[in-house]
Coordinates of C-alpha atoms in Angstrom, one line a residue:
X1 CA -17.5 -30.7 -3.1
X2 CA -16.0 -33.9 -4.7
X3 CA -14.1 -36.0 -2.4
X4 CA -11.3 -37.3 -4.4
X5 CA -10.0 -36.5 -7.8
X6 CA -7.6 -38.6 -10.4
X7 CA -5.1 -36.3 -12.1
X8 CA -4.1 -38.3 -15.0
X9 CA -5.9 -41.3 -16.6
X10 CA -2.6 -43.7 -15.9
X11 CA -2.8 -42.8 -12.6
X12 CA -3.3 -45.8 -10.4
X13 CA -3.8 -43.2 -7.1
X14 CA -6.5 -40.9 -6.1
X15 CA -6.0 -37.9 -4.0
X16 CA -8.1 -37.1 -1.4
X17 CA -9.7 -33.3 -1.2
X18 CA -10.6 -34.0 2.3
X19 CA -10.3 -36.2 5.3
X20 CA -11.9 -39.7 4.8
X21 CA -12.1 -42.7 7.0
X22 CA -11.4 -46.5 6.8
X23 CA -14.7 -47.8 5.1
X24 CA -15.8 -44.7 3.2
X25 CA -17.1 -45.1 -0.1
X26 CA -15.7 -42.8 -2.6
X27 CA -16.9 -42.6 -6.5
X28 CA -14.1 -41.8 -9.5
X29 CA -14.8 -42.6 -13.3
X30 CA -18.2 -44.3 -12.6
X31 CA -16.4 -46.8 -10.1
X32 CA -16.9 -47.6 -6.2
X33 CA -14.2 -48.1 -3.9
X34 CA -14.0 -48.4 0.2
X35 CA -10.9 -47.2 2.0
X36 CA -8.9 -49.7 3.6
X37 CA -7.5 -47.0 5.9
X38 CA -7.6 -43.5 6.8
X39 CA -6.8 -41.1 4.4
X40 CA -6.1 -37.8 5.6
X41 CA -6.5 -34.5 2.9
X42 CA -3.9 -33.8 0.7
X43 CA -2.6 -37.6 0.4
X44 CA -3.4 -40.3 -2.0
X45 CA -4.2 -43.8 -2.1
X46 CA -3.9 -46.9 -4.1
X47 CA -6.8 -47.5 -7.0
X48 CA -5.9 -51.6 -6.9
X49 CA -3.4 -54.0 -4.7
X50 CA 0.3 -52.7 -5.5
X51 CA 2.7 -55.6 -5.0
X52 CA 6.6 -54.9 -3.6
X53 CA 8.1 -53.5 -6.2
X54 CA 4.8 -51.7 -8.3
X55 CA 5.4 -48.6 -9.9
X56 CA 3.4 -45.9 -8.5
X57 CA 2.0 -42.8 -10.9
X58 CA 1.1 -39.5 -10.2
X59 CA 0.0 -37.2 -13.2
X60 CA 1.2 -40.0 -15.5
X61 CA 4.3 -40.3 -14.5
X62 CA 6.5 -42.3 -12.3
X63 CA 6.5 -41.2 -8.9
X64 CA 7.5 -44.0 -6.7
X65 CA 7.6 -47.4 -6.2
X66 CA 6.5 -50.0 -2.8
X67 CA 8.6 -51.3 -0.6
X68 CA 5.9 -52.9 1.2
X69 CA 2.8 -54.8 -0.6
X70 CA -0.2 -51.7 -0.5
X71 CA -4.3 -53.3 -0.6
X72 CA -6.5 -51.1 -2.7
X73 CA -8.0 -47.9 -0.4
X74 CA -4.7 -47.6 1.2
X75 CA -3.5 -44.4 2.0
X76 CA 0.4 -44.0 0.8
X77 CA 3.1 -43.1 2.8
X78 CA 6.8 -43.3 3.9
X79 CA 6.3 -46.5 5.2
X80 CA 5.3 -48.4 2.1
X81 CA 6.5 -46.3 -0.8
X82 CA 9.9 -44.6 -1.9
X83 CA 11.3 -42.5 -4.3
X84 CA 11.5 -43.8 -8.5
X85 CA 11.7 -41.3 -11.3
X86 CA 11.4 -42.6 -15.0
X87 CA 15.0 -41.6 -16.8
X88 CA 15.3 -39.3 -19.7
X89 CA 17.1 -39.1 -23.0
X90 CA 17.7 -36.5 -26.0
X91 CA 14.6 -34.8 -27.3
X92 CA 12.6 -37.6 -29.7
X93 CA 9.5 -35.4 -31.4
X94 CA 8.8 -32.2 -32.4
X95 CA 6.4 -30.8 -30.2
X96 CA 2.8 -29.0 -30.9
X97 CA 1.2 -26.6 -28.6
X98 CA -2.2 -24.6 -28.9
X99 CA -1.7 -21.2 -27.6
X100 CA -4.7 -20.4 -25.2
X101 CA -7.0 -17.0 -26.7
X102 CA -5.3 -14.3 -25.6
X103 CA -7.3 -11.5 -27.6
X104 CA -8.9 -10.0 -24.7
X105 CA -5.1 -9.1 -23.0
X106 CA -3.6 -8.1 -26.6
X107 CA -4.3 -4.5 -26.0
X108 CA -3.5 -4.4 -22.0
X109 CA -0.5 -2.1 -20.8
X110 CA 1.2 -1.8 -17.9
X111 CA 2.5 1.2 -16.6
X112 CA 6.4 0.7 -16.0
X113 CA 9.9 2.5 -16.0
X114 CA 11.0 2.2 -19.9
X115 CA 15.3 1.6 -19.7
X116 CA 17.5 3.0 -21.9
X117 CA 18.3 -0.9 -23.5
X118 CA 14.3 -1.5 -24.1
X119 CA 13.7 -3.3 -20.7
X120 CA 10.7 -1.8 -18.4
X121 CA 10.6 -2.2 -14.9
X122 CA 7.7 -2.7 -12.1
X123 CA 9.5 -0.7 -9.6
X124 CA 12.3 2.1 -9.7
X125 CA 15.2 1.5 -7.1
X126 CA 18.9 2.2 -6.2
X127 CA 20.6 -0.9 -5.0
X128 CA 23.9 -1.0 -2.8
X129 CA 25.7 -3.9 -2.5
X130 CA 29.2 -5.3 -1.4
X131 CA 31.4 -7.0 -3.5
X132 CA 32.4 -9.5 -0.9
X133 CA 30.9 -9.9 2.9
X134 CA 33.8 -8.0 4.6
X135 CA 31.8 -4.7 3.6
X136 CA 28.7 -6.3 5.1
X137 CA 29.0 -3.5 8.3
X138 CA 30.0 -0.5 6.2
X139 CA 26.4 -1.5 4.0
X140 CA 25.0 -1.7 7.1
X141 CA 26.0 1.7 8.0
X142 CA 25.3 3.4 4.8
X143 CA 21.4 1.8 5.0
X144 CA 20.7 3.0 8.3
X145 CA 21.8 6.6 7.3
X146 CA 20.5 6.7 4.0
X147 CA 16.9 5.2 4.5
X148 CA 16.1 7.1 7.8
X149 CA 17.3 10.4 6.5
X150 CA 15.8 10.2 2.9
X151 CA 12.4 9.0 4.4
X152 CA 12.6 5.3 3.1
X153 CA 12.9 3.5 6.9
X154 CA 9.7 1.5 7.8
X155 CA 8.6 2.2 11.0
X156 CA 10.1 0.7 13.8
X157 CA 6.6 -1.2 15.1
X158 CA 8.6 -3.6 17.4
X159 CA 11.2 -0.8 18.8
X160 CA 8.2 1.0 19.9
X161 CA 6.7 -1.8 21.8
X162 CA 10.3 -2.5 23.4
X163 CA 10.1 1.4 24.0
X164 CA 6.7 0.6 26.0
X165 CA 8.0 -1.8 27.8
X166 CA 11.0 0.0 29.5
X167 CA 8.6 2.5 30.2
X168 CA 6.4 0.7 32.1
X169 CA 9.0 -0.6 34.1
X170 CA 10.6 2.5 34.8
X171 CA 7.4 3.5 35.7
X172 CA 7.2 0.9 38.4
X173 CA 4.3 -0.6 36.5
X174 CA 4.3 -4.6 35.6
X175 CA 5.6 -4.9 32.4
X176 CA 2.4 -7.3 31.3
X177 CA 1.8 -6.4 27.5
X178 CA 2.1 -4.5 24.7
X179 CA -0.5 -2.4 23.0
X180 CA -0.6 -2.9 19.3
X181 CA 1.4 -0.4 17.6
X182 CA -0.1 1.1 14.9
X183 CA 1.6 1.1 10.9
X184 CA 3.1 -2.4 10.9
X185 CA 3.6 -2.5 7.1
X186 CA 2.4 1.3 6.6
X187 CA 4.7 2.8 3.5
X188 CA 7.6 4.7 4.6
X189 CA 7.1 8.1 5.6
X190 CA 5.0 10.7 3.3
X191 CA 8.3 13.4 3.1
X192 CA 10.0 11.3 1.3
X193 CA 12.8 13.7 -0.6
X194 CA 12.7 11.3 -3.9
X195 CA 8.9 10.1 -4.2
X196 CA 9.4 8.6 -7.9
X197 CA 12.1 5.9 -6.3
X198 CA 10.4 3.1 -4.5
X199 CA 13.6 2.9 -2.4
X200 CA 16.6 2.0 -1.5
X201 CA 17.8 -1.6 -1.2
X202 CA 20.8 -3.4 0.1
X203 CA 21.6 -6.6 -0.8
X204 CA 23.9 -8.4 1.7
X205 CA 25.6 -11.6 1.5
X206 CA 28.1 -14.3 3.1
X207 CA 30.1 -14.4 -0.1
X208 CA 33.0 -13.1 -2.3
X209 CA 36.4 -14.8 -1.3
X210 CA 37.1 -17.8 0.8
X211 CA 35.0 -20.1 -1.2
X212 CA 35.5 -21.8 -4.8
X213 CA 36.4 -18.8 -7.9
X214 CA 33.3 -20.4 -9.7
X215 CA 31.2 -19.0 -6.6
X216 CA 33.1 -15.7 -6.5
X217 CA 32.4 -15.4 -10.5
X218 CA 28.6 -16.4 -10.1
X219 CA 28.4 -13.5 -7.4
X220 CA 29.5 -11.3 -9.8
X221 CA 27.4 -12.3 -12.4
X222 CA 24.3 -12.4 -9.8
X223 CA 24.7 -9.0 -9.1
X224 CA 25.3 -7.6 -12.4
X225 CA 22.2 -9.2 -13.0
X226 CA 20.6 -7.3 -10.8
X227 CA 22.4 -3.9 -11.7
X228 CA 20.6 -4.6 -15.4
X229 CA 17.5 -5.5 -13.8
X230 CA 14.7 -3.0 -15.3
X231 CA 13.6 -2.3 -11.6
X232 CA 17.0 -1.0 -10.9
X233 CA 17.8 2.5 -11.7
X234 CA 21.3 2.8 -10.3
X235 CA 23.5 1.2 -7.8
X236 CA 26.4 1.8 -5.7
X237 CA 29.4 -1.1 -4.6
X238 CA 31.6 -1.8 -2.2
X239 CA 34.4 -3.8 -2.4
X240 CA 37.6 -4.2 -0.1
X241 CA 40.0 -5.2 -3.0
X242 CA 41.8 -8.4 -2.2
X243 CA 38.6 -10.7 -2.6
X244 CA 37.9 -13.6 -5.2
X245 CA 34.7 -11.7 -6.6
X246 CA 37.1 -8.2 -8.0
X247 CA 36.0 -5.1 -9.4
X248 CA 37.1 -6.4 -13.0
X249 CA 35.1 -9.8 -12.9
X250 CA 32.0 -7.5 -11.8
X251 CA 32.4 -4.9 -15.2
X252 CA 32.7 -8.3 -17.4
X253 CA 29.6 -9.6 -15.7
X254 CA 27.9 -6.1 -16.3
X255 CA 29.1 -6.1 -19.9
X256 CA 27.7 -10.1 -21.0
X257 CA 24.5 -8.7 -20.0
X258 CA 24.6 -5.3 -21.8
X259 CA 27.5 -3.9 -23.7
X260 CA 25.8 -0.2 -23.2
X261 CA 25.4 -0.5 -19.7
X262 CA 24.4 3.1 -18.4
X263 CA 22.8 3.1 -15.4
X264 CA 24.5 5.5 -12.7
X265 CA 27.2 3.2 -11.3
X266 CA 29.1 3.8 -8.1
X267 CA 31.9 1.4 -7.2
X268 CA 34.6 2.3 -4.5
X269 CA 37.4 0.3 -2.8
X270 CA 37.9 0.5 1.0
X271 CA 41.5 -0.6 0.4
X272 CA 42.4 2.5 -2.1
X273 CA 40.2 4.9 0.2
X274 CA 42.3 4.7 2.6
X275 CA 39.9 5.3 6.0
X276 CA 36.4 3.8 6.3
X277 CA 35.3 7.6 6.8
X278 CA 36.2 8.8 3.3
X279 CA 35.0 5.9 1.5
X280 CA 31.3 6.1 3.3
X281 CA 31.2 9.6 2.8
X282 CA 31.9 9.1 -1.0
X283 CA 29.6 6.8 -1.4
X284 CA 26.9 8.7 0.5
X285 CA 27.4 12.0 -1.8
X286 CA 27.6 9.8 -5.2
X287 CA 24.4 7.6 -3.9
X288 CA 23.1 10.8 -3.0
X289 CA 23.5 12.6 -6.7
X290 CA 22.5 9.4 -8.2
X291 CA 18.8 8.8 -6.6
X292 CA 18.5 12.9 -7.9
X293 CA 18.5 11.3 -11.5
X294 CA 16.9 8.2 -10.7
X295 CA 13.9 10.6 -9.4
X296 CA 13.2 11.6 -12.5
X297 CA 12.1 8.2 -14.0
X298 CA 8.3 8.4 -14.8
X299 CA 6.1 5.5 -15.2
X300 CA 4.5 5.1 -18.6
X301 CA 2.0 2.2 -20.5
X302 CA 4.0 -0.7 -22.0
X303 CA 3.1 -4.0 -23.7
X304 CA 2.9 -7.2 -21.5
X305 CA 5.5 -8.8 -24.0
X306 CA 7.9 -6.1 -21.5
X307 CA 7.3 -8.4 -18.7
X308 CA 9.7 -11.6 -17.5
X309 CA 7.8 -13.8 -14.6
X310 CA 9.3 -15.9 -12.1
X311 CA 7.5 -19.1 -11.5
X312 CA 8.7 -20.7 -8.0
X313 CA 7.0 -22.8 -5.1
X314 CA 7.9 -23.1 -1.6
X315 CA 6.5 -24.4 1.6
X316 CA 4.4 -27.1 -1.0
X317 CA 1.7 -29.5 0.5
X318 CA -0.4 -32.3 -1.7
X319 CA -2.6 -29.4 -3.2
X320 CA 0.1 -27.6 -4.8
X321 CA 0.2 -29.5 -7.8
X322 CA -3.5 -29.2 -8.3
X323 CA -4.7 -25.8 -7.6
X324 CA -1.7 -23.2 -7.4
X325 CA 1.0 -24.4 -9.4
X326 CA -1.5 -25.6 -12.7
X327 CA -3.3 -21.9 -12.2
X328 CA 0.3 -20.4 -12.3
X329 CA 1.3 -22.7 -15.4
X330 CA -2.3 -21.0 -16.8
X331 CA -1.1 -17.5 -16.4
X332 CA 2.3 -18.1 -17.2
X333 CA 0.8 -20.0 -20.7
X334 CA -1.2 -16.6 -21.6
X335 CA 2.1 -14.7 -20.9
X336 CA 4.3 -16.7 -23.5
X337 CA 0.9 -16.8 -25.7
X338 CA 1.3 -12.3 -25.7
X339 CA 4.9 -12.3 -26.4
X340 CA 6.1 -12.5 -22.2
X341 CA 9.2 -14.0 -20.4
X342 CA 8.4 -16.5 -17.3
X343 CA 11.4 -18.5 -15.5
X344 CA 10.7 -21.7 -14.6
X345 CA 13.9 -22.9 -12.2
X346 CA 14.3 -25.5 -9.1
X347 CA 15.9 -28.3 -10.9
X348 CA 16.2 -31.2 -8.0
X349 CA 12.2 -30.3 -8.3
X350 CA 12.2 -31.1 -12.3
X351 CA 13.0 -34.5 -11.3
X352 CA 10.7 -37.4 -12.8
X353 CA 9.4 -35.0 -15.5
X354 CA 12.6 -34.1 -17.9
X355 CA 11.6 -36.2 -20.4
X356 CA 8.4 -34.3 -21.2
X357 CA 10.3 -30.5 -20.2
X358 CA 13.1 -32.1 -23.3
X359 CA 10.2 -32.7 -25.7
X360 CA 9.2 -29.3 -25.0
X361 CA 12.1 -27.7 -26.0
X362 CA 12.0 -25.7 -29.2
X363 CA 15.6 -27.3 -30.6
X364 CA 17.7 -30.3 -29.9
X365 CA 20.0 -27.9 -28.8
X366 CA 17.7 -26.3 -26.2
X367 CA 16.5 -30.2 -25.3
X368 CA 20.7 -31.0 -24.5
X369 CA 21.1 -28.4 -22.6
X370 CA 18.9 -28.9 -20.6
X371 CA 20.2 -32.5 -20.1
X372 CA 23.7 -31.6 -19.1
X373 CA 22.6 -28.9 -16.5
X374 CA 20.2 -31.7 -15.1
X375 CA 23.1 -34.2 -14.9
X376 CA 25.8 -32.4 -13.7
X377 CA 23.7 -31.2 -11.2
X378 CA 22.8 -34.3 -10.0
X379 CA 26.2 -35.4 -10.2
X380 CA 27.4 -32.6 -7.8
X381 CA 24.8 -34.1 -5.3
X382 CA 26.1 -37.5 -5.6
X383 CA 29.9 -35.6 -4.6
X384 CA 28.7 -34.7 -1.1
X385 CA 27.0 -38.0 -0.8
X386 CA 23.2 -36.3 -1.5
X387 CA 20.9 -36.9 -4.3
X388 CA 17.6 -35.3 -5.0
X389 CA 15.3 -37.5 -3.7
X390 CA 16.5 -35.8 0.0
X391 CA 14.3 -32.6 -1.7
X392 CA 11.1 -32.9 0.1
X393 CA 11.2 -31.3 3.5
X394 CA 9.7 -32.9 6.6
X395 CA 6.6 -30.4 6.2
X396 CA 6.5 -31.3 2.0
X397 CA 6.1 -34.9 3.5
X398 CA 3.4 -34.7 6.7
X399 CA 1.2 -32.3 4.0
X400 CA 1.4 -35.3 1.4
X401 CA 4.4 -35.0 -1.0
X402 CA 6.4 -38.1 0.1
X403 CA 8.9 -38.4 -3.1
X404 CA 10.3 -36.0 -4.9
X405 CA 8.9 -37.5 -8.2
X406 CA 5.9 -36.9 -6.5
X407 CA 6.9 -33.3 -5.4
X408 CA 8.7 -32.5 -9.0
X409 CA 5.3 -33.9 -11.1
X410 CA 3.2 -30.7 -9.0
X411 CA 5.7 -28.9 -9.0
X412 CA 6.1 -28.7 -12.9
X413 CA 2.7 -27.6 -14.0
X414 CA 3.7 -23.8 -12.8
X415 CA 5.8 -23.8 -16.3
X416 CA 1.9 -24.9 -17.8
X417 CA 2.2 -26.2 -21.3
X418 CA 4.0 -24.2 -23.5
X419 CA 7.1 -24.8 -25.4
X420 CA 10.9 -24.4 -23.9
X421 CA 12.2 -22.0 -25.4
X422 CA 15.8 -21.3 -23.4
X423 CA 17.8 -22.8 -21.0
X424 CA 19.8 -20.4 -18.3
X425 CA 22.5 -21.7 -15.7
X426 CA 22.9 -19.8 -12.9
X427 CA 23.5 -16.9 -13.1
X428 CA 22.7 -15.9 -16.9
X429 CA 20.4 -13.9 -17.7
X430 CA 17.0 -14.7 -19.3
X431 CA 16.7 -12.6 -23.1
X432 CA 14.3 -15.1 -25.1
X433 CA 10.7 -14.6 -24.9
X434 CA 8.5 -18.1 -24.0
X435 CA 9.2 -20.7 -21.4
X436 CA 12.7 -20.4 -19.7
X437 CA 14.4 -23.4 -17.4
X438 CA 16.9 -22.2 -15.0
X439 CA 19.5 -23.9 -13.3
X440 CA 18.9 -23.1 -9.6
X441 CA 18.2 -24.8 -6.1
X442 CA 14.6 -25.3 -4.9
X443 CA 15.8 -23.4 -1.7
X444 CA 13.1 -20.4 -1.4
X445 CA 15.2 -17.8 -1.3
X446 CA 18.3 -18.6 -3.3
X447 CA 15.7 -19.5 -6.2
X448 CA 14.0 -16.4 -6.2
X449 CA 16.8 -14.4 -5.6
X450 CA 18.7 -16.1 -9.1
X451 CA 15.0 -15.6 -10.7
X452 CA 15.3 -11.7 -10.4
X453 CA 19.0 -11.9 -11.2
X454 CA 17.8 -13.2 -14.4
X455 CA 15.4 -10.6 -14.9
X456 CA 12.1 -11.9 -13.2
X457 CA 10.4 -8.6 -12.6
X458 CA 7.7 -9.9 -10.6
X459 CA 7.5 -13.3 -9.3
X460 CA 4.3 -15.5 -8.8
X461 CA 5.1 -18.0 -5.7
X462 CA 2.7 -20.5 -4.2
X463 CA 2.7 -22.2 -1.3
X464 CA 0.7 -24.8 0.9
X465 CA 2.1 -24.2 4.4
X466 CA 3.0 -20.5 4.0
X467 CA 6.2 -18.9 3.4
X468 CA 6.9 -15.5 3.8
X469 CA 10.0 -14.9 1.0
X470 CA 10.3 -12.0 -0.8
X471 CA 13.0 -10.1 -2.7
X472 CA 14.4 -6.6 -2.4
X473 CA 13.8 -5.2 -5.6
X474 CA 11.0 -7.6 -7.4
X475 CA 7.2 -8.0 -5.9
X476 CA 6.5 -11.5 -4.9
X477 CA 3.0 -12.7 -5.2
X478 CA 2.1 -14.9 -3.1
X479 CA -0.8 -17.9 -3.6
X480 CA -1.9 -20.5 -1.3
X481 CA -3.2 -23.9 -2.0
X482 CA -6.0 -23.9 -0.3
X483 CA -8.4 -21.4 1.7
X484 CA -7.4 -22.9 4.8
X485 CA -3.9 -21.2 4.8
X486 CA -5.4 -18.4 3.2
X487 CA -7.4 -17.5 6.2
X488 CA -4.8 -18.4 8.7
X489 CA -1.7 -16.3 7.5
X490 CA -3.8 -13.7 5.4
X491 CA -0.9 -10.9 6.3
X492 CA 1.5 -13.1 3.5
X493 CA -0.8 -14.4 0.9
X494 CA -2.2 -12.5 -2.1
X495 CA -4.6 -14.8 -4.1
X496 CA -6.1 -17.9 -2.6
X497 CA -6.2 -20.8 -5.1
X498 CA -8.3 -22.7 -3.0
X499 CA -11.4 -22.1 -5.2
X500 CA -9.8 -24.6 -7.3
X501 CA -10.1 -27.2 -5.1
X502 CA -13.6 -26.5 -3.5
X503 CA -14.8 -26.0 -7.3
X504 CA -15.9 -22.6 -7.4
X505 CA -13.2 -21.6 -10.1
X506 CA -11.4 -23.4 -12.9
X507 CA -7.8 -23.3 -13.5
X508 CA -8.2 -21.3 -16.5
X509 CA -10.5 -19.0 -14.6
X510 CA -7.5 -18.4 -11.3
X511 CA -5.0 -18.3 -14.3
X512 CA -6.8 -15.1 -15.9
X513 CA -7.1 -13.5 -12.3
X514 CA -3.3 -14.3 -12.0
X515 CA -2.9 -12.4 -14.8
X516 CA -5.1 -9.5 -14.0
X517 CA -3.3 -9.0 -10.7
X518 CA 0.3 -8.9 -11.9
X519 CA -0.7 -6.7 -14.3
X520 CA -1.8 -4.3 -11.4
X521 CA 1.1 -5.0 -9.3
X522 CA 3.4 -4.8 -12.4
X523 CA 1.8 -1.1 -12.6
X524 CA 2.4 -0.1 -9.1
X525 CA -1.1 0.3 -8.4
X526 CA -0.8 -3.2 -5.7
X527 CA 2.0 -3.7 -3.5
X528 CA 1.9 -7.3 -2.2
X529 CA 2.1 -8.8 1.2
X530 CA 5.6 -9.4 1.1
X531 CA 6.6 -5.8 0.0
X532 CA 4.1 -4.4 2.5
X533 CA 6.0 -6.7 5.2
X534 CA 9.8 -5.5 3.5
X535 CA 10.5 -8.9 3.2
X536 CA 13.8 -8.1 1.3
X537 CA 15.2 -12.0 1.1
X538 CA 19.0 -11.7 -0.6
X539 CA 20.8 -14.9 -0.8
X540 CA 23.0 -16.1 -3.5
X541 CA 23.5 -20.1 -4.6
X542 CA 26.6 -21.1 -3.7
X543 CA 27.6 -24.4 -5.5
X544 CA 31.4 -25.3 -4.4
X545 CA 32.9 -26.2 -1.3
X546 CA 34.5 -23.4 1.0
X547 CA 38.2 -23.0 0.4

């Protein structure tokens, strides 16, 4: 295994594939060089003496510049380096890319749920969801009847350890341990009454009045989103009726995204109900009629062009950028090449690398757009005295991202090399095949849960320190960085990416396995770690102040 490797040709740092110590000897492009420090895994060091003030490159791009003078074999870190991204401008060339052979896949199917408006889903559910958080309890209410009764409810794995434990003190025992229950992420129970729906899910929130009418509006349009998502089959709201995020806004919302909306559709207001009592046992009997004709969807083959991918990162260390997120950008490449959607969002994480995302675009239109998301995003982080270069997280830093220049060049290479094709703000919905930005945080869970409200009907997610997010109604694959992770939280992670880095697989070779495996999971033939844990993550962006 090579010891460190050079990403870009401009570079002036190396990156370290394993620990190495103050004197080492390391070999890159027929040169020598000894480490004037330690260099732990995962974190780079200088090529020559950088000066105060020396512009360091990652990837080929500007990722930082030192604050203190750093000798050649020294290892970079907080202490002599800070964040510097390069600044971008309107789109300057048209741009030329070499689809990657994609004749082995052009025939492949997946088996999906075919919708009325041409969309096919990976995975048939009913959704419920509340217009505004004061119905958060009566959502509550209707999941714990309607998943328990109808066979959906996971068992209860830590309510029957609790249950051991009062026994053995009742008993008179000591309470010491618990034996290990059996069916932690077993499938819900085998009598399920409506076996072609994958379940029920219910999608609660903090929002809907109180806050900013641009929030309440962007709830609206998040969950309409998610009422036309192809993994959807019906839903069923609750609203109170004096909220920011109204009945009306919600219908809109439902009709920008499809004008012949169809889908069975249940909305009821506790206010015009009159008691709690009568409006849950309304909605039980509609839900109830509904999931009857949502059992009769029937998987059935369709093209991979059916398919819209989310492309997000979370819990990132220094291998990210090297093994997961350039594997991802492979797959996500021989999607656009067969006619796919993928979704690539985070936008403080874009920082550093606009210019070359703007020369990507497809249009000088696309190209703009994209700038004036990018700036007034920015320039709502500059209103609560933030910026982006606060991004990396304290555990981004200790595994080796230490600017987010440095963060946003890795992070990047998931959307691989393939031309822009549309630009989304959140919450709009993704309709043009290729490479989509979106407007979103790089929060785990607010990301992917605007991803699937744009459609993403499965998500590929890597991560170097492990992350368990998920999402209620769209499978999230998960890939780790590097084996290491792969071994040690093996109940969350999917594929390991490692391979990359040892150099028993190429990029191209993880990308085609990427491929392979949402095609299976896209199929319902895999269920991944985080469905198999429920990890049902639900949390919308909210981007104003509370009122």
């Amino acid at each position: 295994m090579q010891k460190v490797i050079q990403l870009d040709p401009r570079d002036n740092v190396l990156v370290a594939l394993s620990d190495l110590k103050q004197g080492d000897s390391v070999e890159f492009s027929g040169k020598t060089l000894t480490l004037a420090s330690n260099v732990r895994a995962k974190h780079k060091f200088a090529v020559a003496d950088l000066p105060v003030g020396a512009e360091v490159t990652m990837y080929g791009v500007l990722v930082g510049k030192a604050f203190k003078p750093i000798a050649k074999g020294e290892q970079l870190s907080l202490g002599n380096i800070h964040h510097q991204a390069a600044d971008f401008h309107e789109k300057s060339y048209e741009y030329r890319w070499t689809p990657p052979d994609v004749s082995r896949w052009k025939a492949s199917r997946f088996n999906g749920f075919k919708r009325s408006d041409g969309q096919v889903g990976t995975r048939n559910y009913w959704i419920v969801a509340p217009l505004v958080f004061c119905e958060n309890r009566n959502i509550v209410n209707l999941k714990q009847a309607l998943e328990e009764e109808l066979g959906f409810a996971k068992p209860q794995v830590y309510r029957q350890q609790v249950a051991q434990l009062v026994k053995q003190y009742r008993d008179g025992g000591t309470v010491t341990a618990v034996s290990e229950a059996t069916g932690g992420a077993a499938s819900a129970s085998a009598s399920r009454l409506f076996p072609n729906v994958d379940g029920i899910r219910f999608l609660l929130h903090q929002g809907g009045c109180g806050g900013t009418r641009e929030d309440s509006n962007n709830l609206c349009g998040l969950i309409a989103g998610y009422l036309n998502h192809p993994n959807v089959a019906g839903a069923t709201v609750l609203s109170l009726g004096c909220q920011n995020a109204q009945v009306a806004i919600l219908h809109e919302q439902i009709a920008k995204r499809n004008p012949n909306f169809d889908k069975p559709l249940v909305v009821l207001e506790q206010q015009k109900s009159g008691s709690e009592y009568s409006m849950l046992s309304e909605a039980i009997l509609r839900t109830f009629d509904g999931l009857v004709e949502a059992d009769k969807a029937r998987r059935s083959p369709a093209g991979l062009e059916h398919l819209t991918v989310g492309l997000k990162c979370g819990g990132s260390d220094g291998f990210s950028g090297i093994s997961a997120n350039p594997s991802v950008g492979h797959a996500s490449d021989l999607l656009v090449a067969l006619g796919a959607r993928t979704i690539l969002s985070e936008f403080p994480e874009l920082c550093g690398v606009e210019q070359e995302l703007i020369n990507r675009a497809v249009s000088k239109e696309v190209g703009d757009r994209f700038i004036e998301l990018m700036r007034d995003y920015a320039g709502r982080a500059r209103a609560v005295h933030a910026s982006f270069d606060m991004n990396p997280s304290p555990g981004n830093m200790r595994d080796g991202l230490l600017t987010d220049a440095m963060k946003s060049a890795g992070a990047a290479k998931k959307g691989g090399t393939s031309p822009v094709t549309a630009v989304l703000d959140y919450p709009e919905y993704a309709t043009v095949p290729g490479l989509n930005l979106q407007c979103t945080p790089g929060n785990d869970v607010e990301c992917v849960t605007a991803q699937v409200g744009a459609g993403a009907s499965v998500v590929l997610f890597t991560t170097g320190l492990g992350t368990p997010t998920g999402n209620p109604i769209a499978p999230v694959v998960k890939l780790s960085t590097n084996t290491s992770l792969a071994d040690r939280m093996s109940d969350i992670i999917d594929i390991d990416t490692g391979p990359v880095i040892s150099g028993e697989s190429t990029i191209q070779q993880m990308g085609e396995k990427i491929l392979e495996l949402i095609v299976n999971v896209a199929s319902g033939e895999v269920r991944t770690r985080a469905e198999q844990n429920s990890q049902e993550d639900f949390i919308p962006w909210k981007r104003g102040v509370s009122l």
